[in-house]
Coordinates of C-alpha atoms and ligand atoms in Angstrom, one line a residue:
X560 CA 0.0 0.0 0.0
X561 CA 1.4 3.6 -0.8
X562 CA 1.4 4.9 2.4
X563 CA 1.6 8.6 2.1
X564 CA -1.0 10.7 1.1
X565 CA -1.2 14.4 0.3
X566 CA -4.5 16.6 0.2
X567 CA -4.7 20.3 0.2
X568 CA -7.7 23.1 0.0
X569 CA -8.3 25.7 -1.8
X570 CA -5.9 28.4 -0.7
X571 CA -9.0 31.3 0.2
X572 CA -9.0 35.2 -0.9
X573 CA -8.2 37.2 2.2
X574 CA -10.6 39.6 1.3
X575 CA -13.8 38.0 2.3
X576 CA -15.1 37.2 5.9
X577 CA -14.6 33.5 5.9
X578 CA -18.2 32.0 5.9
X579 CA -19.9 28.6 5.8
X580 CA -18.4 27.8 2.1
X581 CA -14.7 28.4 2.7
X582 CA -15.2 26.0 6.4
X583 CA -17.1 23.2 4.2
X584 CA -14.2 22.7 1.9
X585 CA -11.0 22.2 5.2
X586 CA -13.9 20.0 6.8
X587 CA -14.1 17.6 4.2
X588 CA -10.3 17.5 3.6
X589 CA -9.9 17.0 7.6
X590 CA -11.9 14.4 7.5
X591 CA -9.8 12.3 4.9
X592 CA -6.8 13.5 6.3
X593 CA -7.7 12.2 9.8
X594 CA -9.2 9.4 8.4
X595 CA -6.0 8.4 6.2
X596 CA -3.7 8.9 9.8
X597 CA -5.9 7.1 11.6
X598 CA -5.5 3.8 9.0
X599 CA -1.9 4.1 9.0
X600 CA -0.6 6.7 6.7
X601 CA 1.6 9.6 6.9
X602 CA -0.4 12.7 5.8
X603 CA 0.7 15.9 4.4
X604 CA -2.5 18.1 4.6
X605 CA -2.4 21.6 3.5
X606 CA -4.2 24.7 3.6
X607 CA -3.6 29.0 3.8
X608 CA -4.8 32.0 1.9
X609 CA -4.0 33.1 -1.2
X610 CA -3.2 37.1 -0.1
X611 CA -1.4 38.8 -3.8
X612 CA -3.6 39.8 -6.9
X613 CA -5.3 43.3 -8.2
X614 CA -8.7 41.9 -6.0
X615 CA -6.5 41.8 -3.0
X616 CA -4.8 45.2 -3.7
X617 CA -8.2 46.9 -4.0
X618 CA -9.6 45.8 -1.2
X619 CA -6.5 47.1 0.9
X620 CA -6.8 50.8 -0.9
X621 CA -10.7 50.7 0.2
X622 CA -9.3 50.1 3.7
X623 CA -6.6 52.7 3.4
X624 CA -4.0 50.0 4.5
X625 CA -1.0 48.6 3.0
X626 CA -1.4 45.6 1.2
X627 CA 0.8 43.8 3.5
X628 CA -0.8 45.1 6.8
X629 CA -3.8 44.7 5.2
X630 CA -3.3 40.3 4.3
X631 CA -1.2 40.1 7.8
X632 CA -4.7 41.3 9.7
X633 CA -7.4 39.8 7.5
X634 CA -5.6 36.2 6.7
X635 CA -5.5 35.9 10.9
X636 CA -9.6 35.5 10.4
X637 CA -8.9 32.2 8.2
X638 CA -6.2 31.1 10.9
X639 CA -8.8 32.0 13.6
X640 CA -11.6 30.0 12.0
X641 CA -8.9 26.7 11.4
X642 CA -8.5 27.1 15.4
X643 CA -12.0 27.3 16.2
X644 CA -12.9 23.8 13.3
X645 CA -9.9 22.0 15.1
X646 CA -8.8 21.5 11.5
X647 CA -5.4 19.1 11.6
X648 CA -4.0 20.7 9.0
X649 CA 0.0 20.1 8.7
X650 CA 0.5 23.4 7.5
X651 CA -0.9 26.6 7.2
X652 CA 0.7 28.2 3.9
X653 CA 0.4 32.1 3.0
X654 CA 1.3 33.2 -0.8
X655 CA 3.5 36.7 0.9
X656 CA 6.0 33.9 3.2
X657 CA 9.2 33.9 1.5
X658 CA 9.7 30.7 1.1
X659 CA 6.7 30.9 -1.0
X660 CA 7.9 33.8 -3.6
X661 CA 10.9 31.3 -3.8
X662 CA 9.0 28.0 -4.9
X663 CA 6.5 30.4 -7.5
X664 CA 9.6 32.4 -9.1
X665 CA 11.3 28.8 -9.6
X666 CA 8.2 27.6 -10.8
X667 CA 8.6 30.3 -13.4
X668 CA 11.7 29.4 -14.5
X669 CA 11.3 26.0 -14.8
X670 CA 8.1 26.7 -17.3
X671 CA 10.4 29.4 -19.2
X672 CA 13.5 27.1 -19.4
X673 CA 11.3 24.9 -21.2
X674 CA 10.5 27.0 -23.8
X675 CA 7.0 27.9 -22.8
X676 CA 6.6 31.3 -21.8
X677 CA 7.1 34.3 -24.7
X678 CA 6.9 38.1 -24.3
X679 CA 3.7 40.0 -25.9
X680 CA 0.6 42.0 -25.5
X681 CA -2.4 41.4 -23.4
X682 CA -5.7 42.9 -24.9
X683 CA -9.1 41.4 -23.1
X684 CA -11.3 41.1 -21.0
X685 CA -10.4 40.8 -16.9
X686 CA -12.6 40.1 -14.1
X687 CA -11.0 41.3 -10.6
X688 CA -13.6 39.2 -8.7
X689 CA -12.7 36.0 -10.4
X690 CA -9.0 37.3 -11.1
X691 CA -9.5 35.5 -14.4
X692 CA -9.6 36.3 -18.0
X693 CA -12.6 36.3 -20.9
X694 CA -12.5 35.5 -24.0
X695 CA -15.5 38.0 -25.3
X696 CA -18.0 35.0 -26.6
X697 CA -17.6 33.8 -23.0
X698 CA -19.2 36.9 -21.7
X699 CA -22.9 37.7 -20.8
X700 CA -25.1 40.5 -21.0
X701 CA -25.5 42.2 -17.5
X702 CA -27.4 45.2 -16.4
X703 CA -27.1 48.4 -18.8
X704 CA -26.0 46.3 -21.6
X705 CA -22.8 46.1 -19.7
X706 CA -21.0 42.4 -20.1
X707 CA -20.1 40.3 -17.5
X708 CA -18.3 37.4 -16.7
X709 CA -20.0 33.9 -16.7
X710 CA -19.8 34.7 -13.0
X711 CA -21.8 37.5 -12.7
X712 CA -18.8 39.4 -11.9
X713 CA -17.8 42.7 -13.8
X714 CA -14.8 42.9 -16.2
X715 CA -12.8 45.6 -17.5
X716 CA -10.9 45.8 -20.5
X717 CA -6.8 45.5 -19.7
X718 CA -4.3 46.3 -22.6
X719 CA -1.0 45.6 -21.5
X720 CA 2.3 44.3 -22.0
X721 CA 2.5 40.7 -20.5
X722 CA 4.1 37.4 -20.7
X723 CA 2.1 34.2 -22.4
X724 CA 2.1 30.6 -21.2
X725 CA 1.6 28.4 -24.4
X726 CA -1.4 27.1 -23.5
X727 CA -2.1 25.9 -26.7
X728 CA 0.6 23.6 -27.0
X729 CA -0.8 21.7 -23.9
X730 CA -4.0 20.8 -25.5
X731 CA -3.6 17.4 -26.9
X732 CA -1.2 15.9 -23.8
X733 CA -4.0 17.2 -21.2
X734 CA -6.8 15.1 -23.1
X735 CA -3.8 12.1 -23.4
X736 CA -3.3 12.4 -19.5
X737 CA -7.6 12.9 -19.0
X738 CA -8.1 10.1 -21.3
X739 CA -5.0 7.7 -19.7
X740 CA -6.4 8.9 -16.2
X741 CA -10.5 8.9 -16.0
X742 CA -10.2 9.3 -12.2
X743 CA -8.2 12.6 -11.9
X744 CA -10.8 14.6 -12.1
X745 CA -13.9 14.1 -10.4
X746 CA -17.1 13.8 -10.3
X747 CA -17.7 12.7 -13.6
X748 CA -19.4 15.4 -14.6
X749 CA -16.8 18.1 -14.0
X750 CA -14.4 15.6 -15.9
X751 CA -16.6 15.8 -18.7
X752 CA -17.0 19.5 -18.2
X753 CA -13.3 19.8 -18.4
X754 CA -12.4 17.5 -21.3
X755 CA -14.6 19.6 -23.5
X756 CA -13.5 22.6 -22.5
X757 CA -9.9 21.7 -23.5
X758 CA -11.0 19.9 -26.7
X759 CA -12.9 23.4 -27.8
X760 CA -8.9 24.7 -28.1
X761 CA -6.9 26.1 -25.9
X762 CA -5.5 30.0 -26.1
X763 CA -2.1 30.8 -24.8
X764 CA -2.7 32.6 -20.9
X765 CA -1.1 35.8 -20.4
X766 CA 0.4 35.0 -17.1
X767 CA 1.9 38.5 -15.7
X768 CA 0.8 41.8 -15.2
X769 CA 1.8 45.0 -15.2
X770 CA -0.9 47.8 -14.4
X771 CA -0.6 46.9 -10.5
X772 CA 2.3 45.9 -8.3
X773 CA 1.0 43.6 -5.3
X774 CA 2.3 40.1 -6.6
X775 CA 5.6 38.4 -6.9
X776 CA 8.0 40.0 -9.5
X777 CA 9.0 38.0 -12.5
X778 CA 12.7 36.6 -12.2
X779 CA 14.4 38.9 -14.5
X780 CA 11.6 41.6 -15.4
X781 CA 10.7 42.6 -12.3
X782 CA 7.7 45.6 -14.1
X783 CA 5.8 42.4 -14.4
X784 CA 4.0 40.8 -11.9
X785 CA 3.3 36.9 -12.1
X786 CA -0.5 36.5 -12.6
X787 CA -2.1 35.5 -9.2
X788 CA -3.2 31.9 -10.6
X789 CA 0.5 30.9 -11.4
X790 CA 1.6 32.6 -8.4
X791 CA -1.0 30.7 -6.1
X792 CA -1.0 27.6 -7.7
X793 CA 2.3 27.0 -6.7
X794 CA 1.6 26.9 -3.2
X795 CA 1.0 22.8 -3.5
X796 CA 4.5 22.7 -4.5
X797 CA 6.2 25.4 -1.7
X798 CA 5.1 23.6 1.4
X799 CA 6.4 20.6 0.2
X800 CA 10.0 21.7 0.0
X801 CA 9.7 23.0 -4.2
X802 CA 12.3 24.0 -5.7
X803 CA 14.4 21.3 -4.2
X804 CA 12.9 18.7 -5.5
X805 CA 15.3 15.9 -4.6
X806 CA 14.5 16.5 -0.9
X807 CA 12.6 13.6 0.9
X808 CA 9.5 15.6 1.5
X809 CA 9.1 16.4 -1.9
X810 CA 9.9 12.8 -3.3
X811 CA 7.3 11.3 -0.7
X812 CA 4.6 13.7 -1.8
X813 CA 4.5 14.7 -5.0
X814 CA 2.1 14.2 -7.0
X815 CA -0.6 15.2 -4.9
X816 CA -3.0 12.6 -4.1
X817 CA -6.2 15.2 -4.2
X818 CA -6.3 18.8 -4.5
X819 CA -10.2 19.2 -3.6
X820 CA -11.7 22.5 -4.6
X821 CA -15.4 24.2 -5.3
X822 CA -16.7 23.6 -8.6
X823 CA -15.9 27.6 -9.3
X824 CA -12.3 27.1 -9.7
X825 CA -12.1 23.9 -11.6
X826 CA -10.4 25.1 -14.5
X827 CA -7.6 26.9 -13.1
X828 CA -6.9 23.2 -11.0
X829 CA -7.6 21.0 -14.2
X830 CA -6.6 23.0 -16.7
X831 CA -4.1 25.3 -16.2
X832 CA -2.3 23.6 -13.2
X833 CA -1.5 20.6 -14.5
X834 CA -0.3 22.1 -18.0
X835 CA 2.3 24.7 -16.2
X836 CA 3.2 21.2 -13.9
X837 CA 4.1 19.2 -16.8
X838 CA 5.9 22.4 -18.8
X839 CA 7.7 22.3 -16.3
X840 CA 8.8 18.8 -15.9
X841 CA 6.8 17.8 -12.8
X842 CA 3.6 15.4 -12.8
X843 CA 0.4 16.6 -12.5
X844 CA -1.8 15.8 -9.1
X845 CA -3.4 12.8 -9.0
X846 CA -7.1 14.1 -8.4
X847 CA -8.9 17.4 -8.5
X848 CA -12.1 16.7 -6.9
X849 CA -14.8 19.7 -7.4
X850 CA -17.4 20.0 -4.6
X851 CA -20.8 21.8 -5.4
X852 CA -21.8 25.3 -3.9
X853 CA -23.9 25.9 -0.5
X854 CA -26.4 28.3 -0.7
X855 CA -28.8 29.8 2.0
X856 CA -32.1 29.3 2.5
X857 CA -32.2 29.1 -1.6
X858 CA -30.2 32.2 -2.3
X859 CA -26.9 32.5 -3.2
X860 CA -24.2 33.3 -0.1
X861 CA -22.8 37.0 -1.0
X862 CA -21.9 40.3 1.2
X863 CA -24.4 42.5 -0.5
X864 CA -27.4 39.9 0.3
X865 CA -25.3 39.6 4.2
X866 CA -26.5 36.0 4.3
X867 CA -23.1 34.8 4.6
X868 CA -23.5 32.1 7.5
X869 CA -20.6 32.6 10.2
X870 CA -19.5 28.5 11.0
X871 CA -18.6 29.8 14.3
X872 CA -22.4 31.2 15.1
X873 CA -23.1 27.7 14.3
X874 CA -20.5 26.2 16.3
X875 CA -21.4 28.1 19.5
X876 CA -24.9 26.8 18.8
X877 CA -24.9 23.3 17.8
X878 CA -21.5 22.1 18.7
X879 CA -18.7 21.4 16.4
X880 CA -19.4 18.0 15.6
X881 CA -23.0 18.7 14.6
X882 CA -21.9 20.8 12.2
X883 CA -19.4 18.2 10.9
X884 CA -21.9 15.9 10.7
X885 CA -24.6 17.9 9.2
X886 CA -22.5 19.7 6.3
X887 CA -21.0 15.9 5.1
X888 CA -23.8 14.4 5.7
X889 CA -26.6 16.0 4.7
X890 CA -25.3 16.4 0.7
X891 CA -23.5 13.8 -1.5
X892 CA -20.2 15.2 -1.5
X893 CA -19.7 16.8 -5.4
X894 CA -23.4 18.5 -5.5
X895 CA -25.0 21.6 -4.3
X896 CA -26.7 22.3 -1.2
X897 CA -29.0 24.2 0.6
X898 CA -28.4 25.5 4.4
X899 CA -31.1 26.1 6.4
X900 CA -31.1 25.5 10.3
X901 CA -34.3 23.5 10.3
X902 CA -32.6 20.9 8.2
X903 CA -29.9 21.3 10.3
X904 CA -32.1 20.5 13.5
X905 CA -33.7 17.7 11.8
X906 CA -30.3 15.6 10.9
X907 CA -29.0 16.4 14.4
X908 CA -32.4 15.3 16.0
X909 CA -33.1 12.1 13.8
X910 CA -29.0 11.0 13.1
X911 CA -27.4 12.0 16.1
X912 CA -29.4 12.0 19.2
X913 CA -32.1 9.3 18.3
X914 CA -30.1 6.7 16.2
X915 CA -26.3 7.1 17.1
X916 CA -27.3 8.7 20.6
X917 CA -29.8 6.3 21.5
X918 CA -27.8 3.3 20.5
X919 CA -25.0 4.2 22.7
X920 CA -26.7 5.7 25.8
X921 CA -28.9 2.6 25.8
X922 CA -26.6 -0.1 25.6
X923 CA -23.8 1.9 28.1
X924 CA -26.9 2.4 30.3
X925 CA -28.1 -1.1 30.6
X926 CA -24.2 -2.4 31.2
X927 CA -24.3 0.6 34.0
X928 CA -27.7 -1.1 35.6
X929 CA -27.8 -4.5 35.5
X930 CA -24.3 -5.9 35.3
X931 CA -22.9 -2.3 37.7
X932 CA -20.7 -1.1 34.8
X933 CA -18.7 -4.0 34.6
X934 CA -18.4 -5.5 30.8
X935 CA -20.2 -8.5 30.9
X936 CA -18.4 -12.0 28.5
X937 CA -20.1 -13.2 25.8
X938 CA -21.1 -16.9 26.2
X939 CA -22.8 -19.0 23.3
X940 CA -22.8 -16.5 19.8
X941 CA -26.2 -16.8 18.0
X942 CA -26.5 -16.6 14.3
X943 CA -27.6 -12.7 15.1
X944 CA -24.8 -11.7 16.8
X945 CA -22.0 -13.3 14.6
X946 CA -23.7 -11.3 11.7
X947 CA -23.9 -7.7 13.9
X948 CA -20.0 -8.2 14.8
X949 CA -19.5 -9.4 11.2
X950 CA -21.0 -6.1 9.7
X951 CA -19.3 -4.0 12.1
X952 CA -16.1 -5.3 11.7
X953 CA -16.5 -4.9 7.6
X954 CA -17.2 -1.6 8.0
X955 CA -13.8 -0.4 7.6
X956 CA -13.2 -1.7 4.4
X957 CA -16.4 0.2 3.2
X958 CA -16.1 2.7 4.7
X959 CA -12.5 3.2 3.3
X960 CA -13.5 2.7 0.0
X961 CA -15.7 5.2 -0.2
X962 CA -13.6 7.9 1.7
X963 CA -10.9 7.3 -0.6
X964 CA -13.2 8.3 -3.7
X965 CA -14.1 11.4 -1.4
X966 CA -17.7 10.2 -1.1
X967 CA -18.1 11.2 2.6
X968 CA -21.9 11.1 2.6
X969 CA -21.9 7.5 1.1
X970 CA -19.3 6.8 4.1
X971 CA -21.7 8.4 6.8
X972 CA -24.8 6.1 5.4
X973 CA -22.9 3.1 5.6
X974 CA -21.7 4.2 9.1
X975 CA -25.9 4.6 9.5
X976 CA -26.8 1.6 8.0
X977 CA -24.8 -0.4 10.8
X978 CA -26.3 2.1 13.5
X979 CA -29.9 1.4 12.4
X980 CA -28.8 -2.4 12.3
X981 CA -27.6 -2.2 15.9
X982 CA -30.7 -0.5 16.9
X983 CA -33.0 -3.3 15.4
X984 CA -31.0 -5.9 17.4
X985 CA -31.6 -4.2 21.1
X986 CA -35.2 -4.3 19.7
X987 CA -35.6 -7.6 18.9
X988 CA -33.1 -9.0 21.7
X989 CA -35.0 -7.2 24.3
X990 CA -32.1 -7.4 26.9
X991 CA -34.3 -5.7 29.5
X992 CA -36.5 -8.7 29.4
X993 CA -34.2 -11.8 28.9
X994 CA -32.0 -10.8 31.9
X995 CA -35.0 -11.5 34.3
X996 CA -34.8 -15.1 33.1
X997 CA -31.1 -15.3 31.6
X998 CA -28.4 -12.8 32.7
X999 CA -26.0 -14.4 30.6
X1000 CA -27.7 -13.8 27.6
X1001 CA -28.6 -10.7 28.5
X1002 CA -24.6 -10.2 28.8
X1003 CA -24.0 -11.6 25.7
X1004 CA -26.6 -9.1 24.0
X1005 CA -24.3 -6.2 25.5
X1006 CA -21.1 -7.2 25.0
X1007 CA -22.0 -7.7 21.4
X1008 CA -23.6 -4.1 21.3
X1009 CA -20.8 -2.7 23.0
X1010 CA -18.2 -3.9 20.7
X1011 CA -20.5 -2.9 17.4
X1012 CA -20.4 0.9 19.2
X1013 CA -16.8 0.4 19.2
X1014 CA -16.1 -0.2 15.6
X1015 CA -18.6 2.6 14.7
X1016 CA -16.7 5.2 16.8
X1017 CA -12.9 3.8 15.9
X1018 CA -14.5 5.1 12.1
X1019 CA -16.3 8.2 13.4
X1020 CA -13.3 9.8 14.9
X1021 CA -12.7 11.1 11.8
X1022 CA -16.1 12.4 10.9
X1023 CA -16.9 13.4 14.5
X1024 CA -13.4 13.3 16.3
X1025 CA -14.8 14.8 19.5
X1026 CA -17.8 12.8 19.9
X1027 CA -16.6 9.9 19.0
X1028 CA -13.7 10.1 21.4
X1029 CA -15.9 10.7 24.2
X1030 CA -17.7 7.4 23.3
X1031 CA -14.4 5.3 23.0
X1032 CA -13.6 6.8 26.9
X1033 CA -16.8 5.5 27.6
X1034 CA -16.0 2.1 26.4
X1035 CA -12.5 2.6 28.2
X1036 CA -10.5 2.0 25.0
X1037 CA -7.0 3.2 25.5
X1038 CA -5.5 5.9 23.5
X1039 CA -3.0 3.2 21.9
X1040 CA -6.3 0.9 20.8
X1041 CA -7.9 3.7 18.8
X1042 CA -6.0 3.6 15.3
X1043 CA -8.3 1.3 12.7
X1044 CA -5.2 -1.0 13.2
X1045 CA -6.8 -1.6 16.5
X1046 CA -10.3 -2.4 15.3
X1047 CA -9.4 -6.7 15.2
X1048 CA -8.8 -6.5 19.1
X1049 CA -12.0 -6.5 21.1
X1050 CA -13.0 -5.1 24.3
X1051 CA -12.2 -6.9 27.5
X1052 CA -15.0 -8.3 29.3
X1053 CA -14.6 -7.4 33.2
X1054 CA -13.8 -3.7 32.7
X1055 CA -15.7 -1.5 34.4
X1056 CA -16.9 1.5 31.7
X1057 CA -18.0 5.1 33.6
X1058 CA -21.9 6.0 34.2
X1059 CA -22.7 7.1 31.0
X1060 CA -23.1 10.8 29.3
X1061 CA -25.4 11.4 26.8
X1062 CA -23.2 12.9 24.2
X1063 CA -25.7 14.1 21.8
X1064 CA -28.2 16.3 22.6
X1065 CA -31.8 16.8 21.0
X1066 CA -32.7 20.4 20.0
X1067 CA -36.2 21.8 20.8
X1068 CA -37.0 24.9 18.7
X1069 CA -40.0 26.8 19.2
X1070 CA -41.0 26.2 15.6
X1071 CA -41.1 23.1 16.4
X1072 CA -42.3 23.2 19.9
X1073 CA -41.4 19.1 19.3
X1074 CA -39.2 16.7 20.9
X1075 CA -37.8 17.3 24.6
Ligands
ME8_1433 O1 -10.9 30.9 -5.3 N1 -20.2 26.8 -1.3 O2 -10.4 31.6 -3.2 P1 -11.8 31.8 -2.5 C1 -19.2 25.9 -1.3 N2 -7.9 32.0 -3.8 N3 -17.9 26.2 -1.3 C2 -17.6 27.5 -1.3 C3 -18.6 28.5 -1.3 C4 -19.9 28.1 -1.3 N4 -21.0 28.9 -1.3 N5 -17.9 29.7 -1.3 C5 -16.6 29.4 -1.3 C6 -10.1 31.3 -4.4 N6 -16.4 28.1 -1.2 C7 -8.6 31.2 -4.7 C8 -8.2 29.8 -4.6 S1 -6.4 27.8 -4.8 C9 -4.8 27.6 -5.4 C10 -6.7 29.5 -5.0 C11 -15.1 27.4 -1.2 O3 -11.6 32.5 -1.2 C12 -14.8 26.5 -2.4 O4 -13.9 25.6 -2.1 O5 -12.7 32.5 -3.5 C13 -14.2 27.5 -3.4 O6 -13.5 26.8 -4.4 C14 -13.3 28.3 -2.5 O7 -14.1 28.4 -1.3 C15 -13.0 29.6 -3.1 O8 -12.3 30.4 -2.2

């Protein structure tokens, strides 16, 4: 088995207020990276802001601040919010670090020793928002019979000198590596999306500017600036040790195993990226995986509307793992979504407190009352219990399997499926009857239950890290025992577990007026 594995984020504009959107997109990636450490691998997960560009520099003037003073203050908000998520990123990258301009100026070089970058004039379209350029078929009509980008964002005309990337002559080897590779872009749809998008031609990039300064100066023509895509792009490569690519960080993590992003920014990752990588002699990442969008309530997340949702409002209401739970859960990772805190109350409600809540609190609770906390030993197995243990125990390898093709809600459901099993056993079982007339059955019921909440929270310490740690204390697991390694050993009978917590707890709203 390869046993490293390197995922990064999206490295976020420093300019916005980091909302609901920008927290979805670290969650998932922690919860593959924690998930890959937990089976056994050594994991490079990265993720930062993305602070140089003409989008960056305006929102600085409007502030009346430096550039620099400007990224140092607002890029804290990003490291504030990693904090608060508990992310466990590796590293926390930001394009103005030194060690960054290094990696993106030898980045440069390595594209222009290979004969791909040329001197000439830039005449276009230029949206600031999307720090991207339009070709004019691609634009739309907007209001005023002004044009806009496919975005909805405005674009000005730009007429400058600036270097090209020969884009062009990357066209047929990105369909070879697309056609050798169906998996490196995903889902399927954004694959498809992609592949056409090349096959309609490819136009050489202009990838410096000159009409602003805040970027990182061309080696050798310092009036240009590198265009902020090149420039950020780069950042997969810097924390990894680029340009000295014979170091043993780089070696063990290049390629990339997945660089997930939104679906917004798929063709700078799928398209761009992995043309500049192989210009300039590197491979390209092994995956791009595009997410859809969240929006709110059925409108789009923006400033003007101020329905940007704040993740920590959420957190101080719900709890972090709640919010975990709900935002992976609640849509198949790769589509849209809609956020609304009735939804929200309903998953935590219905997943958390009454399947996965209930499961544990009742078995915990009956080991607390009629055996006085001590694990009870399985005697005789029946047919029922060999099949609970058997579906618990073979959870991993689902489970794995589907986190390693980023499906996280298809991971979460087979998680459930086991849950709801679990739940259908105590039903039937009835251990609060049988123990009047046979304690050891009764025993048997809850050492088997006990070990089934076991393997669900070894696998949920990734999804819901707190949570489920607080349910392995409950079981007494020891901190050495909670790696998936772990998951063949069982519990010892003759422990004696804590009185039980509830760990999950329902939410009444007065909508609602429901559940207490
Ligand atoms: O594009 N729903 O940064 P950015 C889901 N700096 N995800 C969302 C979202 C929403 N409503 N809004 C934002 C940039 N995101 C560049 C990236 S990478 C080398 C440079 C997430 O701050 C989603 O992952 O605009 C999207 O791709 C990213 O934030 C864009 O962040």
């Amino acid at each position: 088995m390869n046993n490293r594995y390197y995922i990064t984020t999206p490295i976020y504009y420093v300019n916005d207020a980091p909302h609901i959107g920008h927290a979805y997109t670290t969650l998932a990636c922690d919860v593959i990276a924690r998930f890959m450490r937990l089976d056994g691998r050594e994991v490079m997960f990265l993720t930062g802001t993305d602070e140089h560009g003409q989008k960056v520099e305006k929102a600085a003037a409007n502030a009346g601040v430096a550039p620099q003073a400007f990224t140092d203050k607002v890029s804290q908000n990003f490291r504030s919010l990693a904090q608060r998520m508990k992310y466990s990123h590796d590293d926390f990258i930001r394009t103005t670090e030194p060690r960054h301009i290094k990696a993106s100026q030898a980045l440069w070089k390595a594209i222009e020793a290979s004969g791909n970058i040329y001197l000439g004039a830039y005449e276009g379209w230029y949206s600031v928002r999307d720090e991207a350029f339009f070709a004019e078929e691609e634009l739309v009509p907007g209001p005023g019979g002004k044009k806009r980008a496919p975005t909805g964002a405005d674009v000005e005309w730009v007429k400058e000198p600036s270097y090209f990337f020969k884009l062009s002559a990357w066209q047929e080897p990105l369909l070879r590596y697309y056609e050798q590779n169906p998996l490196a872009i995903q889902p399927d749809s954004r694959r498809n999306e992609i592949v056409s998008f090349i096959s309609g031609g490819l136009r050489d990039l202009s990838i410096s500017r000159t009409s602003f300064k805040w970027g990182i100066p061309v080696p050798g023509a310092p009036e240009h600036i590198m265009y902020v895509w090149l420039d950020v792009l780069a950042n997969y490569l810097t924390a990894i040790g680029y340009p000295d690519t014979d170091s043993p960080t780089f070696k063990r993590f290049w390629p990339a195993d997945v660089h997930v992003v939104g679906k917004d920014i798929v063709r700078f990752h799928a398209v761009y990226w992995p043309a500049f990588l192989m210009a300039a002699g590197l491979e390209p990442p092994r995956r791009v995986f595009a997410h859809g969008w969240w929006t709110v309530e059925g409108e789009k997340m923006s400033k003007s509307l101020g329905n940007a949702i704040d993740p920590n409002v959420l957190v101080d209401r719900f709890g972090l793992d709640a919010l975990r739970y709900f935002l992976l859960r609640e849509v198949p990772f790769g589509n849209d979504g809609d956020f609304s805190q009735a939804a929200m109350i309903q998953r935590i409600n219905s997943d958390l407190a009454n399947d996965l809540g209930n499961l544990c609190q009742r078995s915990l609770s009956m080991i607390q009352s009629y055996f006085a906390g001590v694990l009870p030993k399985p005697e005789h197995l029946s047919d029922r219990d060999k099949t609970l243990l058997e579906q618990a125990s073979m959870l991993h390898q689902t489970v794995a399997a589907s986190v390693s093709r980023q499906a996280l809600n298809d991971a979460l459901q087979e998680i459930w499926r086991v849950v709801s099993d679990a739940n259908r056993y105590v039903d039937s079982e009835k251990p609060w009857t049988v123990r009047k007339t046979d304690a050891v059955r009764a025993g048997t019921v809850l050492y088997v239950l006990a070990e089934t909440v076991r393997q669900i929270a070894l696998l949920l310490q990734a999804f819901i890290p707190d949570s489920a740690g607080r349910i392995l204390d409950q079981l007494v697991v020891p901190a050495d025992q909670r790696t998936f390694a772990a998951r063949s050993s069982q519990l010892v009978s003759g422990v004696t577990l804590p009185k039980p917590e509830g760990i999950f707890p329902r939410y009444v709203t007065e909508e609602t007026g429901a559940a207490k």
